[in-house]
Amino acid sequence: MQITSFKQYEEDYKKSVENPEQFWGEVAQNFQWRKPWFKVLSWNFNEPNIKWFEGAKLNITENCLDRHLATNGDKPAIVWEPNNPEEESVTYTYKMLHERVCRFANVLKRNGAKKGDRICIYMPMVPELAIAVLACARIGAVHSVIFGGFSAKSIADRINDSQCKVVITADGSYRGNKQIPLKDVIDDALIGCPTVAKCIVLTHIRTPVSMLKGRDVWWEDEVKHVNDICEAEEMDAEDMLFILYTSGSTGKPKGVVHTCGGYMVYAGYTFSNVFNYQPGEVYFCTADIGWITGHSYIVYGPLSQGATSVLFEGIPTYPSPSRFWDIVEKHKVNTLYTAPTAIRSLMSFGEEPLNGKDLSSIRVLGSVGEPINEEAWHWFDEKIGHGKAPIVDTWWQTETGGIMISPIATVTPTKPSFATLPLPGIQPILVDENGNEIEGNGVMGNLCIKFPWPGMLRTTYGDHERCKQTYFSTYENLYFTGDGCLRDEDGYYRITGRVDDVLNVSGHRIGTAEVENAINMHAGVVESAVVGYPHDVKGQGIYAFVIYPEMHGEAELSKKDILQTVTRVIGAIAKPDKILFVSGLPKTRSGKIMRRILRKIAEGDTTNLGDTSTLLDPGVVEEIIAAAKKL
Ligand code: PRX
């Protein structure tokens, strides 16, 4: 199923559009099914109702583990690199990983979890995180992984939304030179989570924790009580595999639902092709498993293809900005898949951290999560790839399950800052505001997808109407991505950024409404408006305009209080980079905040603010501009 020439890409693409069922049916033959499907695809985008490989039975862990045992059992599946480089790295072969997953699957059962139950995972980037994810899949429980940077309140909201029964966590995590007390955060969250009966705690940083009798148990104790034999649960192709919460333009994150069969096929197919993965190679994706990139391209995609996946606990700059390059050298990494924000951050340290590092093992480079600017692209190409490693700029989303528009390494000619061409099976179209297709090349529009692909979301947990409204109602019969896009003269796609009220800060998706809600929870705040602005390292920074009428004491202190509030409500990742206190916000007569104006002010471009005469109080704009100049 691997594409090895551009001609083959063109042929496969053509086939995938002309006869999608045949195309995906053939791709799916490369996976292991307990029972075949009777229909490859049935769909409509109105309800929406999408089913892939209907009637088929499988367990994704048999594809990620069992099927490799006979021939590749001793091959490294996961290579774990700890936060502290002084500590030993740990390698799990497929055999070892299989054994650990089965054992932990039995622990889950022993703690009352069964097929269909939702399980929340809040863990550091340790091998046990991958083991926990796979153990859920093994028994047919639905995992909902929450990134370690989210607050107790965010966790509680997510746990309650999907009524999780079990939580898997650790005493704490390391992040550079910081320690984060994960169990403490979970304890705070669980005060408001009546559905959680059990909490399984891994010892990692050895910090004291409080263990609640009857609810909390230690991972290390539990695994002693069970054996390592656990037959995989038989799942329907359309049974739920996982939920992953992501931000949208409303204040409440949605639980994106992915199912077993289609997701597996799509993650595996795209991994194998986009990175041109070759047997025996070492692949390193620097994302966190708390995000979709980690789900699809640290765990499921690579393991389904029998690959060796590096799992890194730390951050790019600890203990020094050479860390990534040391890992590449140490583990002879062949593919490095990272985010533009990390590239820009490492670029800012100059070439010194690269001196003496052997990066000759690198064959393919990848970028994900946000638009990559040309400067960062060239630096990545020249300094890391030495001009010899193709860069795959992969565009996709939590909702798409896997990579959608991207070069295929060694096959597709690349172009800086372009995600280039759709993968086989993906039919992108650009539309104008009214949903009319914009045809031809050298055009810009809103990016939609007009035909289903196996990895697409099926619903948003507990609220199908929301899925319909968010993705399938803006334009009839199209999946709307929320991204703006350019198709250049060569037909190459370049994603220009979100066209809705979603920010992309360091590759993390954050809704402006969510941040506003959090800021507004501060007792002194009457109202706020949040917009994004260009940020050298993060891509986008968060700029908050805040009405805080009765400020006692210093403005700086009030800002700190607001940051603290946002950290408590959402998590540190959503902290505004700039806060500007204002006496009013630019609103239309109907009370709508004119974000367009605020965005311009945040960008520092006040030359052409457009028509402000429709504002309720046009004077407020001058006042905000004057205050912004002083910030
Ligand atoms: O705006 C696009 C941007 O990230 C959004 C999806 O965010 P999330 O669901 O968190 O998934 C991130 C990892 C897949 C998209 O709507 N985005 C993602 N990849 C790219 C990108 N923007 C430009 N170029 C990319 N390669």
XYZ file of C-alpha atoms and ligand atoms in Angstrom:
657
model
C 0.000 0.000 0.000
C 3.022 2.293 -0.126
C 3.220 4.906 -2.846
C 6.673 5.050 -4.362
C 6.395 7.420 -7.314
C 4.499 10.557 -8.219
C 2.903 8.696 -11.091
C 1.582 6.107 -8.671
C 0.279 8.891 -6.430
C -1.636 10.323 -9.389
C -3.024 6.923 -10.318
C -4.014 6.086 -6.762
C -5.579 9.492 -6.318
C -7.635 9.091 -9.461
C -8.784 5.652 -8.426
C -9.633 6.828 -4.909
C -11.951 9.493 -6.321
C -13.503 7.424 -9.083
C -14.021 4.348 -6.983
C -13.529 5.158 -3.308
C -15.062 1.941 -2.034
C -12.772 -0.222 -4.077
C -9.775 1.903 -3.154
C -10.349 1.828 0.609
C -11.482 -1.773 0.498
C -8.091 -2.684 -0.925
C -6.191 -0.553 1.581
C -8.126 -2.184 4.410
C -6.964 -5.631 3.256
C -3.582 -4.742 4.735
C -5.047 -4.910 8.218
C -6.218 -7.805 10.320
C -9.959 -8.262 10.699
C -11.805 -10.912 12.637
C -14.676 -10.678 10.201
C -14.832 -8.785 6.878
C -17.216 -5.934 6.094
C -20.307 -6.303 3.962
C -20.232 -2.671 2.847
C -17.190 -0.396 2.614
C -19.066 2.884 2.973
C -22.492 4.334 3.570
C -22.839 8.023 4.185
C -24.683 11.262 4.127
C -23.355 14.597 5.292
C -26.794 15.937 6.245
C -27.457 13.991 9.396
C -24.407 13.315 9.308
C -24.232 9.533 9.242
C -20.988 7.922 8.181
C -20.161 4.253 8.347
C -16.972 2.614 7.110
C -16.404 -1.124 6.840
C -19.882 -1.925 8.046
C -20.281 -5.324 9.635
C -16.528 -5.833 10.070
C -15.132 -7.015 13.404
C -11.672 -6.292 14.735
C -9.612 -5.138 17.633
C -7.131 -2.382 16.847
C -4.617 -3.743 19.373
C -4.399 -7.010 17.458
C -3.250 -4.869 14.536
C -0.875 -2.809 16.652
C 0.562 -5.667 18.716
C -0.432 -9.318 18.186
C 0.074 -9.434 14.451
C 3.715 -8.343 14.794
C 4.644 -10.945 17.393
C 5.481 -13.857 15.127
C 7.997 -12.055 12.960
C 8.797 -8.825 14.781
C 8.261 -9.641 18.441
C 11.776 -8.582 19.408
C 11.719 -5.404 17.406
C 11.519 -2.149 19.412
C 7.976 -0.786 19.417
C 8.454 2.109 21.806
C 11.706 3.763 22.739
C 11.152 5.987 25.734
C 13.413 8.957 26.295
C 12.977 10.461 29.782
C 12.814 14.151 30.671
C 16.189 13.937 32.396
C 18.933 12.886 29.969
C 20.922 11.405 32.872
C 18.228 8.761 33.254
C 18.303 5.626 31.127
C 16.032 5.404 28.130
C 13.764 2.359 28.013
C 12.931 0.157 25.040
C 9.769 -1.925 24.807
C 9.798 -4.569 22.115
C 6.493 -5.580 20.547
C 6.524 -8.673 22.742
C 7.060 -6.645 25.909
C 4.487 -4.052 24.941
C 1.949 -6.762 24.184
C 2.577 -8.337 27.572
C 2.238 -4.993 29.424
C -0.900 -4.012 27.557
C -2.584 -7.347 28.279
C -1.623 -7.161 31.920
C -2.920 -3.624 32.319
C -6.066 -4.516 30.395
C -6.671 -7.096 33.117
C -6.105 -4.394 35.737
C -8.807 -2.324 34.090
C -11.198 -5.257 34.154
C -10.320 -5.949 37.796
C -11.313 -2.368 38.533
C -14.694 -2.771 36.950
C -14.062 -1.389 33.451
C -15.772 -3.072 30.531
C -16.524 -2.613 26.848
C -18.095 0.761 26.133
C -17.106 2.396 29.443
C -15.349 5.717 29.168
C -11.933 6.008 30.813
C -10.102 9.269 31.401
C -6.314 9.233 31.069
C -4.279 12.122 32.533
C -0.645 11.081 32.472
C 2.897 12.158 31.725
C 4.596 11.119 28.472
C 5.772 7.755 29.772
C 5.387 4.317 28.150
C 2.573 3.570 30.604
C 0.506 6.246 28.872
C 0.668 4.310 25.594
C 0.046 1.109 27.561
C -3.044 2.632 29.214
C -4.421 3.803 25.853
C -3.897 0.399 24.235
C -5.261 -1.448 27.279
C -8.513 0.501 26.970
C -8.704 -0.419 23.300
C -7.921 -4.028 24.170
C -11.034 -4.374 26.336
C -13.184 -2.119 24.166
C -13.313 0.733 26.663
C -13.328 4.242 25.204
C -10.320 6.352 26.169
C -10.456 10.068 26.656
C -6.909 11.332 27.057
C -6.566 14.784 28.590
C -3.373 16.738 28.009
C -1.310 17.180 31.195
C -1.514 20.975 30.973
C -5.259 21.208 31.600
C -6.672 22.371 34.930
C -8.846 20.462 37.405
C -11.926 22.265 36.148
C -11.212 21.394 32.513
C -10.668 17.773 33.504
C -13.888 17.650 35.521
C -15.884 19.136 32.638
C -14.501 16.514 30.255
C -14.977 13.617 32.679
C -18.563 14.639 33.342
C -19.386 15.241 29.697
C -18.580 11.617 28.897
C -19.351 10.134 32.336
C -16.017 8.428 32.794
C -15.983 5.527 35.213
C -12.253 5.127 35.682
C -9.358 7.603 35.729
C -5.755 6.638 35.052
C -3.119 9.078 36.245
C 0.315 9.357 37.866
C 1.627 10.996 41.014
C 3.119 13.693 38.854
C 5.050 14.589 35.744
C 8.294 16.319 34.853
C 8.364 19.161 32.378
C 11.876 20.464 32.018
C 12.943 21.488 35.516
C 9.351 21.686 36.758
C 7.323 19.032 38.504
C 3.575 18.936 37.991
C 1.480 17.209 40.693
C -0.945 15.388 38.414
C -2.661 13.418 41.185
C -3.360 16.613 43.156
C -4.994 18.105 40.078
C -7.043 14.933 39.603
C -8.085 15.004 43.273
C -9.433 18.521 42.808
C -11.201 17.498 39.618
C -12.794 14.387 41.092
C -14.568 16.338 43.841
C -17.098 17.199 41.159
C -17.144 13.900 39.261
C -19.733 11.484 40.661
C -19.348 8.888 37.902
C -15.716 8.052 38.682
C -15.490 4.902 40.789
C -11.779 4.129 40.466
C -8.550 6.007 40.010
C -5.404 4.082 39.069
C -2.201 5.922 39.970
C 1.231 5.277 38.478
C 4.298 6.112 40.549
C 6.542 8.327 38.507
C 8.054 11.343 40.262
C 7.678 9.915 43.778
C 5.978 12.915 45.238
C 3.617 12.353 48.180
C -0.007 11.935 47.142
C -3.236 11.328 48.987
C -4.910 8.029 48.129
C -8.629 7.852 48.777
C -9.733 4.566 50.291
C -11.966 2.541 47.996
C -11.331 4.804 45.006
C -7.585 5.102 44.485
C -5.255 2.200 43.760
C -1.587 2.023 42.731
C -0.704 0.844 39.230
C 2.302 -1.100 40.587
C 0.166 -3.017 43.106
C -2.609 -3.761 40.685
C -0.409 -5.330 38.004
C 0.792 -7.875 40.587
C -2.727 -9.209 41.012
C -3.328 -10.123 37.385
C -1.696 -12.189 34.652
C -0.668 -11.103 31.180
C -3.208 -13.043 29.192
C -6.049 -10.953 27.861
C -7.880 -11.828 24.734
C -8.829 -8.763 22.747
C -12.485 -7.771 22.816
C -14.201 -8.157 19.463
C -15.245 -4.716 18.270
C -17.512 -3.584 15.506
C -15.769 -1.362 12.946
C -18.098 1.468 13.982
C -17.761 0.981 17.757
C -16.235 3.955 19.517
C -12.453 3.809 19.968
C -11.833 7.133 21.661
C -13.045 10.590 22.499
C -10.713 13.556 22.271
C -11.860 16.970 23.417
C -11.030 19.949 21.266
C -11.871 23.635 21.257
C -14.252 25.291 18.894
C -15.804 28.697 18.586
C -18.128 28.232 21.555
C -17.039 28.225 25.189
C -17.394 24.480 25.617
C -14.904 21.982 24.133
C -16.449 19.122 22.196
C -15.685 15.443 22.471
C -14.667 14.368 18.983
C -15.528 10.698 18.505
C -13.432 8.286 16.449
C -14.370 4.686 15.750
C -12.290 1.519 15.514
C -12.148 0.365 11.896
C -11.951 3.501 9.778
C -9.611 5.279 12.163
C -7.223 2.327 12.216
C -7.105 2.069 8.433
C -6.639 5.791 8.001
C -3.967 6.266 10.695
C -2.004 3.261 9.422
C -2.276 4.117 5.719
C -1.313 7.765 6.166
C 1.583 6.948 8.523
C 3.077 4.458 6.112
C 2.733 6.761 3.100
C 3.295 10.297 4.295
C 6.517 9.407 6.122
C 7.498 6.712 3.621
C 8.256 4.551 6.643
C 10.711 1.728 5.965
C 11.002 -1.384 8.149
C 13.614 -0.999 10.860
C 13.611 2.782 10.827
C 13.321 4.895 13.970
C 10.523 7.415 13.929
C 10.238 10.286 16.411
C 7.099 12.386 16.770
C 7.570 15.089 19.409
C 3.867 15.678 20.085
C 2.113 14.759 23.326
C -0.290 11.813 23.349
C -2.770 14.259 24.903
C -3.355 15.662 21.410
C -4.544 13.952 18.240
C -1.035 13.947 16.743
C 0.137 11.704 19.558
C -2.871 9.394 19.209
C -2.470 8.884 15.472
C 1.264 9.269 14.958
C 2.921 8.097 18.168
C 0.592 5.257 19.076
C -1.878 3.869 16.548
C -0.356 4.741 13.140
C 3.236 3.652 13.821
C 2.355 0.578 15.889
C -0.162 -0.644 13.324
C 2.732 -0.621 10.835
C 5.210 -2.364 13.138
C 7.331 0.767 13.409
C 9.694 1.917 16.153
C 8.205 5.006 17.765
C 10.201 7.273 20.087
C 8.214 8.636 23.006
C 9.829 11.683 24.631
C 8.813 12.862 28.058
C 10.483 16.260 28.077
C 10.593 19.560 26.238
C 12.841 20.749 23.385
C 14.822 23.203 25.512
C 15.636 21.139 28.605
C 18.333 20.807 29.805
C 19.479 22.717 26.723
C 18.223 23.576 23.246
C 20.302 20.651 21.947
C 17.892 18.147 23.395
C 16.105 17.121 20.186
C 19.417 16.820 18.353
C 20.878 14.697 21.149
C 17.880 12.382 20.904
C 18.228 12.189 17.123
C 21.898 11.276 17.499
C 21.396 8.837 20.376
C 18.549 6.857 18.840
C 19.603 7.363 15.195
C 16.246 8.875 14.366
C 15.268 8.571 10.699
C 12.047 10.602 10.787
C 11.486 13.662 12.932
C 7.911 14.959 13.087
C 7.486 18.180 15.063
C 5.661 21.507 15.248
C 6.601 24.868 13.711
C 6.526 26.444 17.176
C 9.280 24.074 18.346
C 11.296 24.772 15.193
C 10.997 28.536 15.663
C 11.896 28.289 19.311
C 15.024 26.198 18.569
C 15.962 28.481 15.674
C 16.126 31.393 18.074
C 19.120 29.797 19.846
C 21.210 29.992 16.689
C 23.507 27.254 15.452
C 25.497 26.610 18.601
C 23.151 23.867 19.911
C 23.667 22.009 16.620
C 27.455 22.019 16.746
C 28.953 18.555 16.729
C 25.581 16.808 16.556
C 25.316 13.920 14.165
C 22.007 14.300 12.362
C 23.025 12.105 9.437
C 20.386 9.467 10.278
C 17.582 11.885 9.358
C 15.813 10.940 6.141
C 12.379 12.552 6.463
C 11.182 15.656 8.341
C 7.617 16.526 9.231
C 5.704 19.555 10.457
C 2.230 19.714 11.976
C -0.274 21.808 13.874
C -0.021 25.274 12.367
C 1.185 27.019 9.256
C 4.969 26.834 8.940
C 6.521 30.117 7.860
C 9.122 30.081 5.106
C 11.989 31.051 7.381
C 11.338 28.126 9.711
C 10.835 25.793 6.735
C 14.227 26.704 5.273
C 15.982 26.427 8.610
C 14.484 22.972 9.153
C 15.457 21.974 5.624
C 19.008 23.290 5.702
C 20.147 22.897 9.293
C 18.334 19.715 10.249
C 17.754 17.940 6.952
C 20.976 19.248 5.336
C 18.945 19.812 2.197
C 18.496 16.076 1.747
C 15.427 15.204 3.812
C 12.018 15.981 2.322
C 9.785 18.028 4.629
C 6.200 16.846 4.874
C 4.035 19.783 5.970
C 0.998 17.826 7.119
C -2.362 19.561 7.344
C -5.079 17.855 9.346
C -7.260 18.202 12.460
C -8.477 16.365 15.555
C -11.673 15.781 13.603
C -9.982 14.299 10.551
C -8.219 11.589 12.574
C -5.219 11.590 10.269
C -3.212 13.619 7.768
C -5.305 14.998 4.880
C -3.219 17.346 2.752
C 0.505 16.700 2.715
C 3.425 15.781 0.571
C 4.249 12.071 0.455
C 7.887 11.839 1.469
C 10.265 11.139 -1.443
C 7.308 11.283 -3.853
C 5.654 14.727 -3.885
C 7.803 17.727 -4.848
C 7.637 20.081 -1.846
C 7.297 23.845 -1.721
C 8.054 25.921 1.414
C 4.952 26.625 3.534
C 2.659 24.533 1.349
C 0.900 21.392 2.549
C 0.912 20.628 -1.206
C -1.619 18.017 -2.394
C -4.474 15.978 -0.937
C -3.704 12.382 -0.017
C -5.543 9.675 -1.958
C -9.171 9.562 -0.869
C -9.282 13.222 0.164
C -11.396 15.574 -1.930
C -10.834 19.167 -0.816
C -12.751 22.065 -2.282
C -12.589 25.799 -1.712
C -15.813 27.715 -1.282
C -16.758 31.365 -0.957
C -18.862 32.831 1.884
C -22.035 31.538 0.238
C -20.770 28.041 -0.251
C -20.172 28.351 -3.965
C -17.244 26.301 -5.168
C -14.226 28.326 -6.241
C -12.784 26.446 -9.145
C -9.443 26.674 -10.888
C -6.025 27.562 -9.563
C -4.591 30.718 -8.070
C -7.611 31.116 -5.768
C -8.406 31.427 -2.070
C -11.399 30.331 -0.037
C -12.728 28.361 2.872
C -11.492 24.809 2.923
C -14.114 22.064 2.854
C -14.016 18.341 2.119
C -16.712 16.936 -0.104
C -16.401 13.186 0.346
C -15.944 11.023 3.451
C -12.624 9.421 4.399
C -12.244 6.552 6.884
C -10.591 8.594 9.654
C -13.236 11.302 9.914
C -15.111 12.021 13.137
C -18.474 10.321 13.460
C -20.083 12.541 16.071
C -19.386 14.770 19.037
C -19.932 12.823 22.214
C -23.441 13.097 23.638
C -24.474 15.845 21.245
C -24.834 14.778 17.633
C -26.628 18.001 16.742
C -23.523 19.933 17.678
C -21.447 17.845 15.288
C -23.945 18.602 12.543
C -24.068 22.318 13.306
C -20.319 22.763 13.637
C -19.060 20.809 10.670
C -21.898 19.992 8.277
C -24.329 22.915 8.348
C -22.239 25.907 7.280
C -22.200 24.596 3.715
C -24.631 22.010 2.434
C -23.202 18.570 1.805
C -19.692 19.581 2.801
C -17.487 19.024 5.826
C -16.257 22.499 6.819
C -12.753 22.593 8.286
C -12.809 26.113 9.724
C -9.589 26.888 7.835
C -8.870 29.369 5.104
C -6.790 28.124 2.213
C -4.938 29.151 -0.924
C -4.695 26.939 -4.006
C -1.813 28.266 -6.065
C -1.113 28.135 -9.790
C 0.238 24.590 -9.453
C -2.849 23.381 -7.603
C -0.851 23.232 -4.374
C -2.663 23.961 -1.109
C -1.438 26.357 1.550
C -3.432 26.639 4.757
C -3.682 30.264 5.807
C -5.192 29.789 9.281
C -8.551 29.600 11.007
C -11.437 31.636 9.718
C -13.489 31.146 12.885
C -12.909 32.262 16.474
C -10.360 29.584 17.187
C -6.763 30.444 18.006
C -3.749 28.296 17.309
C -1.203 28.997 20.009
C 1.982 26.941 19.719
C -0.016 24.456 17.673
C -2.651 24.133 20.419
C -6.198 24.917 19.542
C -7.895 27.362 21.905
C -11.316 28.947 21.481
C -11.487 32.695 22.092
C -14.870 32.210 23.792
C -13.326 29.728 26.207
C -10.610 32.184 27.218
C -13.166 34.992 27.544
C -15.351 32.822 29.795
C -12.341 32.088 31.975
C -11.307 35.746 32.229
C -14.885 36.757 32.989
C -14.902 34.428 35.974
C -12.515 36.810 37.724
C -14.585 38.805 40.227
C -13.323 42.190 39.047
C -13.945 41.618 35.349
C -17.143 42.851 33.724
C -16.458 41.820 30.163
C -13.618 40.780 27.904
C -12.796 40.106 24.283
C -9.978 37.865 23.140
C -8.278 37.835 19.753
C -5.109 36.359 18.298
C -2.079 38.302 17.073
C 1.078 37.194 15.249
C 3.699 35.870 17.672
C 7.278 35.086 16.620
C 7.530 31.724 18.368
C 3.979 30.660 19.191
C 2.557 31.481 15.766
C -0.352 33.204 17.449
C -0.412 34.930 20.809
C -3.493 35.643 22.927
C -4.497 39.288 23.309
C -7.218 40.074 25.843
C -9.145 43.348 26.041
C -10.614 43.498 29.528
C -13.131 45.777 31.245
C -12.217 45.920 34.928
C -13.907 49.013 36.353
C -13.020 49.101 40.001
C -9.389 48.227 40.085
C -7.886 48.468 43.538
C -4.146 48.824 43.520
C -1.814 48.152 40.679
C -2.854 47.088 37.199
C 0.042 44.604 37.088
C -1.347 42.779 40.098
C -4.799 42.571 38.547
C -3.212 41.128 35.411
C -1.506 38.460 37.479
C -4.827 37.643 39.128
C -6.468 37.253 35.742
C -3.688 34.966 34.518
C -4.120 32.899 37.652
C -7.849 32.649 36.987
C -7.316 31.464 33.417
C -4.767 28.900 34.626
C -7.291 27.589 37.142
C -10.212 27.497 34.757
C -8.557 26.154 31.598
C -4.851 25.602 32.205
C -1.595 27.475 31.685
C -1.723 26.912 27.919
C -4.577 29.430 27.610
C -2.917 32.310 29.505
C -3.129 35.566 27.537
C 0.204 36.987 26.375
C -1.150 40.520 26.582
C -3.901 42.048 28.678
C -5.163 45.548 27.958
C -7.578 47.200 30.363
C -10.207 49.205 28.528
C -13.330 51.072 29.542
C -15.458 49.706 26.721
C -15.383 47.374 23.717
C -16.258 48.240 20.120
C -19.783 46.940 19.658
C -22.407 47.169 16.980
C -25.804 48.593 17.925
C -27.046 45.054 18.350
C -24.321 44.424 20.932
C -21.964 42.298 18.852
C -18.266 42.818 19.545
C -16.431 43.910 16.392
C -13.487 41.541 16.649
C -12.181 42.615 13.283
C -11.265 45.970 14.824
C -9.716 44.408 17.899
C -7.671 42.037 15.751
C -6.252 44.968 13.815
C -5.380 46.799 16.999
C -3.751 43.661 18.435
C -1.701 43.304 15.247
C -0.587 46.918 15.669
C -2.114 47.886 12.341
C -4.563 50.714 12.888
C -4.231 52.384 9.521
C -7.335 50.903 8.014
C -9.935 49.893 10.551
C -12.750 49.920 8.031
C -16.133 51.414 8.721
C -16.553 52.220 12.415
C -19.626 54.403 11.988
C -21.985 51.535 12.788
C -20.485 51.228 16.246
C -22.513 52.039 19.304
C -19.713 54.263 20.578
C -17.072 54.948 17.905
C -15.028 56.949 20.440
C -14.039 53.799 22.296
C -11.857 52.727 19.372
C -9.594 55.779 19.686
C -9.268 55.171 23.375
C -8.296 51.507 22.863
C -5.758 52.416 20.169
C -4.121 54.954 22.484
C -3.972 52.454 25.367
C -2.635 49.674 23.125
C 0.241 51.875 21.995
C 1.364 52.197 25.597
C 1.191 48.474 26.385
O -5.851 25.482 11.534
C -5.370 24.190 11.235
C -4.120 23.922 12.026
O -4.521 23.231 13.197
C -5.934 23.045 13.196
C -6.276 21.720 13.807
O -5.888 21.711 15.142
P -5.956 20.385 15.990
O -7.292 19.769 15.832
O -5.510 20.704 17.361
O -4.933 19.407 15.310
C -3.606 19.756 15.231
C -2.804 18.594 14.745
C -3.319 17.918 13.554
C -6.318 23.126 11.747
O -7.675 23.463 11.596
N -3.158 23.096 11.293
C -2.878 21.799 11.497
N -1.900 21.395 10.668
C -1.562 22.451 9.908
C -2.365 23.530 10.294
N -2.274 24.731 9.704
C -1.385 24.877 8.715
N -0.577 23.892 8.285
C -0.620 22.664 8.856
N 0.205 21.723 8.441
